[in-house]
PDB file of C-alpha atoms and ligand atoms in Angstrom:
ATOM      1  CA  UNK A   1      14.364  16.396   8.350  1.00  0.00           C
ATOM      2  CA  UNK A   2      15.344  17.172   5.163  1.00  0.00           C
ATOM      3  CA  UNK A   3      15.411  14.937   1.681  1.00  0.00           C
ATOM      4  CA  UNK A   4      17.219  16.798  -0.934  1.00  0.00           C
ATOM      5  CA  UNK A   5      15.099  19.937  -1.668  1.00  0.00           C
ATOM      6  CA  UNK A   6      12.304  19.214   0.690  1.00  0.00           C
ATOM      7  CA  UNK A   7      11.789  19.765   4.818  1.00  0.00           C
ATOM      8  CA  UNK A   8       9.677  17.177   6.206  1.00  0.00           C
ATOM      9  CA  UNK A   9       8.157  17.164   9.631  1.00  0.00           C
ATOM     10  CA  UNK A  10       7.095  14.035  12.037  1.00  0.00           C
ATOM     11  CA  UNK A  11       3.452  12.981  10.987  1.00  0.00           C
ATOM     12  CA  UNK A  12       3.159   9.703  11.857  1.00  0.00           C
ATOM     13  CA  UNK A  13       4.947   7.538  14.788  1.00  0.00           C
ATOM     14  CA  UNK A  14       6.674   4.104  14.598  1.00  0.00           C
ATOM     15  CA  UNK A  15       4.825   3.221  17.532  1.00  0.00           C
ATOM     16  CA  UNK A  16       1.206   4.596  16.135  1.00  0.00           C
ATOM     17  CA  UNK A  17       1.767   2.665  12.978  1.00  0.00           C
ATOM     18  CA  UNK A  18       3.134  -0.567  14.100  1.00  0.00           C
ATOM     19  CA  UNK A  19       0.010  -0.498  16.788  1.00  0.00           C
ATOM     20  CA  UNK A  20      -2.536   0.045  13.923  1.00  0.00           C
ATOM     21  CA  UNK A  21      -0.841  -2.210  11.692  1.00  0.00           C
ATOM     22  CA  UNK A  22      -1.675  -5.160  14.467  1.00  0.00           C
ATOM     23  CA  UNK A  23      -5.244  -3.552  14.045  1.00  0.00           C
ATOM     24  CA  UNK A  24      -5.428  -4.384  10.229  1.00  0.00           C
ATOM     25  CA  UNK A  25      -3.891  -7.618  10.689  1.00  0.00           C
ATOM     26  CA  UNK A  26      -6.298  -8.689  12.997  1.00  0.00           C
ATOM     27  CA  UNK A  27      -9.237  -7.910  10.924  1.00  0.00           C
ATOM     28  CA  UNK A  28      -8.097  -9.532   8.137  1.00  0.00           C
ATOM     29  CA  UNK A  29      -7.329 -12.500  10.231  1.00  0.00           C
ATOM     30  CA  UNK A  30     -11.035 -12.175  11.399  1.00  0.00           C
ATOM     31  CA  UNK A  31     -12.410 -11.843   7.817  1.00  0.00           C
ATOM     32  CA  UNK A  32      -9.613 -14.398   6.182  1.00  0.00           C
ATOM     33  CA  UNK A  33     -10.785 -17.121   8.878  1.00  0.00           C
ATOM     34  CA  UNK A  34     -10.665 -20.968   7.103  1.00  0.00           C
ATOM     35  CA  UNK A  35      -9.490 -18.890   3.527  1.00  0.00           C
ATOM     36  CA  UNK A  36      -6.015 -19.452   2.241  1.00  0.00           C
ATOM     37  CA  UNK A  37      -5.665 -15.791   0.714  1.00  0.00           C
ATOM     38  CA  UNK A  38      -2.892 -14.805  -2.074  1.00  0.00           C
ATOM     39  CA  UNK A  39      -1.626 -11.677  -0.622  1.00  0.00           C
ATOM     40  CA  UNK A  40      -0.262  -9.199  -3.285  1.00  0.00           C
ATOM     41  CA  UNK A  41       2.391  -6.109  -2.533  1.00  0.00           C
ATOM     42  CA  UNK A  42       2.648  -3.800  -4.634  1.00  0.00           C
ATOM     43  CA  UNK A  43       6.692  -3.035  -4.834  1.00  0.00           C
ATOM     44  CA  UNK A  44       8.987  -0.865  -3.931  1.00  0.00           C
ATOM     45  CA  UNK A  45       6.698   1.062  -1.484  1.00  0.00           C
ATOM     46  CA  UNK A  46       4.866  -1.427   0.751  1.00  0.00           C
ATOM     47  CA  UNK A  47       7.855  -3.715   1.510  1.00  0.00           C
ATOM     48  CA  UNK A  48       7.848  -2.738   4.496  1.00  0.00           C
ATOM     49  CA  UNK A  49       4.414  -2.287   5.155  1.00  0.00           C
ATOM     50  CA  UNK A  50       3.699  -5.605   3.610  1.00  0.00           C
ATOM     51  CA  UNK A  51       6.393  -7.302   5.996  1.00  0.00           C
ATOM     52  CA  UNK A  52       5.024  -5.749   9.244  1.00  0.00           C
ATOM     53  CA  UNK A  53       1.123  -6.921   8.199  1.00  0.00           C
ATOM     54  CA  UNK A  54       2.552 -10.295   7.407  1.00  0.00           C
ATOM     55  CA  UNK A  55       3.937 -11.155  10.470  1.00  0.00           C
ATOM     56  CA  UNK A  56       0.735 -10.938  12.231  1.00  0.00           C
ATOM     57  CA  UNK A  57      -0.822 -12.982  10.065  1.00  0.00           C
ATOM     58  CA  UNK A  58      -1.890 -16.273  11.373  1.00  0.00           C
ATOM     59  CA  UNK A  59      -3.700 -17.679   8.685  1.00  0.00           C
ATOM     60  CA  UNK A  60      -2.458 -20.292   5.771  1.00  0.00           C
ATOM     61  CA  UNK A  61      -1.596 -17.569   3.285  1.00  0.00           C
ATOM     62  CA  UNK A  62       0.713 -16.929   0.227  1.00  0.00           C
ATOM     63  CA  UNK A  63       2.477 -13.814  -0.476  1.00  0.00           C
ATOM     64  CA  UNK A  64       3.789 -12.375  -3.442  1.00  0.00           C
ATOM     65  CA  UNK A  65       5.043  -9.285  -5.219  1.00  0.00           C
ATOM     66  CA  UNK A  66       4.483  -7.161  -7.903  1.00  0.00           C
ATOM     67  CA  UNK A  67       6.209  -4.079  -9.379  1.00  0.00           C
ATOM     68  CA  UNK A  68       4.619  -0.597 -11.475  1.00  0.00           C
ATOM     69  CA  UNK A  69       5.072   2.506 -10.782  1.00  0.00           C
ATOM     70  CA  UNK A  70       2.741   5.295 -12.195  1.00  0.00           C
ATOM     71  CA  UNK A  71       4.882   8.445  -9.822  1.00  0.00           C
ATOM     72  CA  UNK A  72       7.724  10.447 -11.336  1.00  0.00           C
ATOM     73  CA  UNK A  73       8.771  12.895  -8.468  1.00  0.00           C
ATOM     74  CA  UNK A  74       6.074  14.135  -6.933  1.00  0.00           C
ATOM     75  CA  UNK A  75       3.189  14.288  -9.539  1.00  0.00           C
ATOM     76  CA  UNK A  76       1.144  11.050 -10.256  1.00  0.00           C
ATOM     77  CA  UNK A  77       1.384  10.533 -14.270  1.00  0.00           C
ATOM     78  CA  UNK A  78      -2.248   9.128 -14.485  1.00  0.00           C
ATOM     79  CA  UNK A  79      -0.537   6.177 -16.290  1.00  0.00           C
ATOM     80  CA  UNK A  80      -0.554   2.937 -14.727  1.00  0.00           C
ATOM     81  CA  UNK A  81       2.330   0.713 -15.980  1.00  0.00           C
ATOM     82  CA  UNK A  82       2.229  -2.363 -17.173  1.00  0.00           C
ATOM     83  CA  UNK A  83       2.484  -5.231 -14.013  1.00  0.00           C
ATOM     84  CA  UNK A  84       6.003  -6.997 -13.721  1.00  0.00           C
ATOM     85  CA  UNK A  85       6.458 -10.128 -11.894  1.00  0.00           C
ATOM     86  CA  UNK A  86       2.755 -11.611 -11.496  1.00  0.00           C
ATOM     87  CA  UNK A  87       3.323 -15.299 -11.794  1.00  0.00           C
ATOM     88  CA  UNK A  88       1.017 -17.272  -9.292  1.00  0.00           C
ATOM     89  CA  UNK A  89      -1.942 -17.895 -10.944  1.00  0.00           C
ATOM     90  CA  UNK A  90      -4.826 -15.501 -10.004  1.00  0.00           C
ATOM     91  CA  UNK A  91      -7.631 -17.142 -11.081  1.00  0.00           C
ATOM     92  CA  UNK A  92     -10.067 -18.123  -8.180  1.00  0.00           C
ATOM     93  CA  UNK A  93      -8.090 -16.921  -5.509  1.00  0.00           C
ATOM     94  CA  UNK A  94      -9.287 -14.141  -2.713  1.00  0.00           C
ATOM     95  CA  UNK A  95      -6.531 -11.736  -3.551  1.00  0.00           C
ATOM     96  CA  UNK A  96      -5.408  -9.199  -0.856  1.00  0.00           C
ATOM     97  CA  UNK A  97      -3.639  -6.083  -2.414  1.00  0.00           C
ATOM     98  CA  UNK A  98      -1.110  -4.467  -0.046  1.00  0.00           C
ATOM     99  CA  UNK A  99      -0.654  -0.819  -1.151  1.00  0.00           C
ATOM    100  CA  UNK A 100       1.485   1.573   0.670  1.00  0.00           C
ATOM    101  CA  UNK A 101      -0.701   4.161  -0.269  1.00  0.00           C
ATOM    102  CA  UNK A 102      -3.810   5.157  -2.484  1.00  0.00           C
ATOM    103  CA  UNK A 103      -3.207   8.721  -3.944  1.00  0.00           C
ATOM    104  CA  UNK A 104      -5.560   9.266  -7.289  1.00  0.00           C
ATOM    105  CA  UNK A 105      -6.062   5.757  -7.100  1.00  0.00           C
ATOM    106  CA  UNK A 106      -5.104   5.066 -10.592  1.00  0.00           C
ATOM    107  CA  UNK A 107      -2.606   2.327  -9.953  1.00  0.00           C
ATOM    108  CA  UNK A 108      -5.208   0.351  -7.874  1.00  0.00           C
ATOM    109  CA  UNK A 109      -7.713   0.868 -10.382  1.00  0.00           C
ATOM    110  CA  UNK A 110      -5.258  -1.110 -12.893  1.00  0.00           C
ATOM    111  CA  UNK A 111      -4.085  -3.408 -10.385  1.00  0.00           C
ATOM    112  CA  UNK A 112      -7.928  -4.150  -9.685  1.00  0.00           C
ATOM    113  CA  UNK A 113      -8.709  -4.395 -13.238  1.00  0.00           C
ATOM    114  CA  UNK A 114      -5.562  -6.967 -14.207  1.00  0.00           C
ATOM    115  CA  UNK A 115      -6.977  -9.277 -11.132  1.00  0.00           C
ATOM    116  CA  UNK A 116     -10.300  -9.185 -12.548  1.00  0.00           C
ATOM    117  CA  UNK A 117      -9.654 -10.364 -15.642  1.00  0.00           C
ATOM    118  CA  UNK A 118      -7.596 -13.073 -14.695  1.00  0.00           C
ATOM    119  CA  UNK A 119     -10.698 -14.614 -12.636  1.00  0.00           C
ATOM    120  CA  UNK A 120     -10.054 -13.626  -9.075  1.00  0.00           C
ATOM    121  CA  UNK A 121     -12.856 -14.600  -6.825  1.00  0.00           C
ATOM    122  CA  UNK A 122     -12.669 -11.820  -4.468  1.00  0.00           C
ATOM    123  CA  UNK A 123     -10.108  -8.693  -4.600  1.00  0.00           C
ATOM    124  CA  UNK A 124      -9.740  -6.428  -1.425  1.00  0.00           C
ATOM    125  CA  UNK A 125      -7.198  -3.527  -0.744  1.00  0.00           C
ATOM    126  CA  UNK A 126      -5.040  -3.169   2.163  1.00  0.00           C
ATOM    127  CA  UNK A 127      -3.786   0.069   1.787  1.00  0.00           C
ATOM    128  CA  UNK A 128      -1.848   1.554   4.998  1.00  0.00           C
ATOM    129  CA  UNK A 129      -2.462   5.326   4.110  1.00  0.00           C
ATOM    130  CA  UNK A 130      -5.258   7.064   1.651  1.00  0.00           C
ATOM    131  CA  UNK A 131      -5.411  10.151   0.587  1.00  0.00           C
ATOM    132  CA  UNK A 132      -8.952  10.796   0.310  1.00  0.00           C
ATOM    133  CA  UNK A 133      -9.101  14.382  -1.215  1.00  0.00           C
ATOM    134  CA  UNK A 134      -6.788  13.043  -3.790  1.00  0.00           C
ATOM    135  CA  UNK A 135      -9.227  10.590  -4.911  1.00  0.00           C
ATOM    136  CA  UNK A 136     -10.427  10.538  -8.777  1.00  0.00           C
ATOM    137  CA  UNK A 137     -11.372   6.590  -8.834  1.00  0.00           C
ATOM    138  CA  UNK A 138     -14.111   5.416  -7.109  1.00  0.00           C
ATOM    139  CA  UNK A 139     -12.779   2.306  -5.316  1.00  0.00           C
ATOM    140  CA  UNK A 140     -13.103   0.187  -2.382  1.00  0.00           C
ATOM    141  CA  UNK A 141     -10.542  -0.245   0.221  1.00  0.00           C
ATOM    142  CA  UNK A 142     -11.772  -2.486   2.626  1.00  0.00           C
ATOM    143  CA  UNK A 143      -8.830  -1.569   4.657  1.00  0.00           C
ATOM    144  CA  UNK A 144      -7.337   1.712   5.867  1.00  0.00           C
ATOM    145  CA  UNK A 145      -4.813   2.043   7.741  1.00  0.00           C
ATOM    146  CA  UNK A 146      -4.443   6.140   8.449  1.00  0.00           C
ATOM    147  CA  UNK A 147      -6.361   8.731   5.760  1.00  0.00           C
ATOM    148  CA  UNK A 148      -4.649  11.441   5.576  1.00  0.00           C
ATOM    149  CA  UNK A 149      -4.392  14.769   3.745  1.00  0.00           C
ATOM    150  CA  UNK A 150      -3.288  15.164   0.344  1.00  0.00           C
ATOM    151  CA  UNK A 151       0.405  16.653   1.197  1.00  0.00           C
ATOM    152  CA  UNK A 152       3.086  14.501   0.244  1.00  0.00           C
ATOM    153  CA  UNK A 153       4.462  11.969   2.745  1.00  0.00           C
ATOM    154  CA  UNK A 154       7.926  10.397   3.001  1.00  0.00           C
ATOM    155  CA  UNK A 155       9.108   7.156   5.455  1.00  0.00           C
ATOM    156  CA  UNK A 156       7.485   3.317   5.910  1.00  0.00           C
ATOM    157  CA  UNK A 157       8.760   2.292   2.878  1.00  0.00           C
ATOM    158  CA  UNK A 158       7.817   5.865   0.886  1.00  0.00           C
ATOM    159  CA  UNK A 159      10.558   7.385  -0.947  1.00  0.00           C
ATOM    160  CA  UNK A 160      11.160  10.985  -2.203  1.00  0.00           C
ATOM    161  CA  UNK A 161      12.849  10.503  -5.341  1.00  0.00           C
ATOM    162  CA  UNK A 162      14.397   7.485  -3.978  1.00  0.00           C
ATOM    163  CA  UNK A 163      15.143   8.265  -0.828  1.00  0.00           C
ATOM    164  CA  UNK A 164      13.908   8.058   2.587  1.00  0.00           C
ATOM    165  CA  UNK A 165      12.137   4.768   2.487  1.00  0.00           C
ATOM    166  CA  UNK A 166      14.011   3.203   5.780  1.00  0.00           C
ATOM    167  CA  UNK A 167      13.016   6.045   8.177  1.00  0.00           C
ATOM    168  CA  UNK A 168      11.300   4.031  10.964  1.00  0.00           C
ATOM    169  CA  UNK A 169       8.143   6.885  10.872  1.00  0.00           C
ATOM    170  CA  UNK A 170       6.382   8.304   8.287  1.00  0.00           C
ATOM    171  CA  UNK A 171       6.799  12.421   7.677  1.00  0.00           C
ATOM    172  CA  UNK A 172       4.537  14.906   5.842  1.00  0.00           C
ATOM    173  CA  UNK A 173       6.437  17.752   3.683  1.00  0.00           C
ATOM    174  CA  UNK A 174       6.594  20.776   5.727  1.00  0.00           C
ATOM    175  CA  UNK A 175       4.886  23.278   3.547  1.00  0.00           C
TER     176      UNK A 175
HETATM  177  P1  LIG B   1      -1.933   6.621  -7.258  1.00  0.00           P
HETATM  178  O1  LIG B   1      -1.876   5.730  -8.450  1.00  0.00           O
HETATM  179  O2  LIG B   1      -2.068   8.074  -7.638  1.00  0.00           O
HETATM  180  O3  LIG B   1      -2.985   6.209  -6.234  1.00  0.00           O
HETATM  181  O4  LIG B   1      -0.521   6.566  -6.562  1.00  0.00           O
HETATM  182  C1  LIG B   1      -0.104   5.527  -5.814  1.00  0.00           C
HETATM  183  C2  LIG B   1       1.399   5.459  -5.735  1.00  0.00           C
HETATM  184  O5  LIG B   1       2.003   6.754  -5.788  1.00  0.00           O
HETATM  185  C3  LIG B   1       1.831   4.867  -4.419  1.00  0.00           C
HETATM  186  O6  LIG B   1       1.986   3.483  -4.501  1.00  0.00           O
HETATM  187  C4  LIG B   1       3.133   5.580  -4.135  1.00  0.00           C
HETATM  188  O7  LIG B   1       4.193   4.867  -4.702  1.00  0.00           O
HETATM  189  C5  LIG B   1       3.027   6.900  -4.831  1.00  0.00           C
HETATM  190  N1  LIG B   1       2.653   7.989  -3.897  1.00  0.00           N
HETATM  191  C6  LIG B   1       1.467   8.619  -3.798  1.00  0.00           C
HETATM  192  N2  LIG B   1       1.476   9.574  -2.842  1.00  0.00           N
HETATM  193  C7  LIG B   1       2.718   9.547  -2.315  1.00  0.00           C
HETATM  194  C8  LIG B   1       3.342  10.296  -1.246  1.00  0.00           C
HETATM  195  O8  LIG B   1       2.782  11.196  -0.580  1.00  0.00           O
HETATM  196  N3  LIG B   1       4.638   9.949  -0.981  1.00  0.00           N
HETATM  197  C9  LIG B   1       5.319   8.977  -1.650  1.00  0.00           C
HETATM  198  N4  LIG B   1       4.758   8.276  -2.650  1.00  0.00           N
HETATM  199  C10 LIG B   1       3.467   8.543  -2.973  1.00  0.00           C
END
């Protein structure tokens, strides 16, 4: 497949991650048991990733969505931006983040650092894909959906300068 400059090749199945996806939700369902959670996605990359999780959710839950962006291109800046669109009020809650992906980590470590300050009770990460080489923040995701390795990825709701974020699978850049 190829995305403007870039060949990409299958990496990861609709069926593997709608299958694993079930998997997460059913933890947290598990772990979430007689909690009314504020769920958190982080926009534009885990829309759909945050729509799949949700549907499996069985538990008394609210969900809303938040925009930043710290990727031009390819190449993570390092600078988290600043949060748009957080209006529920934080404070007390047991917030559930909904990445699409943990790269260096930096935007979670914002994210993280914004919920804390507003008084959350308890923050966890549900991040479908980490990059775990890419890592520079130590942080806690309580849950993983794939780890994979630090080549760029494309589909599920990830975008290549824009594009590709409706492909049913998710692809790794053929290098
Ligand atoms: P971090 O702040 O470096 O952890 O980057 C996280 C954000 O970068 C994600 O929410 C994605 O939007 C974007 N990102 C990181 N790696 C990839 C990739 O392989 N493909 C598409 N977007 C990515």
């Amino acid at each position: 497949m190829k995305i403007k400059d870039k060949n990409f090749v299958p990496f990861i199945s609709a069926e593997e991650i709608n299958d694993r996806v079930a998997k997460l939700a059913k933890q947290i369902n598990k772990d979430y048991k007689g909690k009314t959670p504020l769920f958190i996605a982080i926009l534009n990359g885990s829309f759909i990733f945050a729509s799949d999780l949700l549907k499996e959710i069985n538990l008394d839950c609210e969900i809303s969505f938040i925009k930043l962006s710290s990727y031009t291109e390819m190449a993570s800046t390092g600078n988290v931006k600043e949060l748009i669109g957080i209006n529920e009020n934080i404070f007390n809650r047991d917030v559930v983040i909904i990445e699409d992906i943990v790269d260096t980590g930096n935007t979670m470590k914002g994210v993280m650092g914004e919920f804390k300050e507003r008084g959350a009770k308890t923050i966890e990460i549900v991040s479908l894909l980490v990059k775990p080489e890419a890592l520079v923040n130590a942080i806690d995701i309580k849950y993983v959906g794939f780890e994979i390795p630090d080549k760029f990825v494309v589909g599920y709701g990830l975008d290549y300068d824009g594009l590709g974020r409706n492909k049913k699978a998710i692809y790794q850049i053929k290098s």
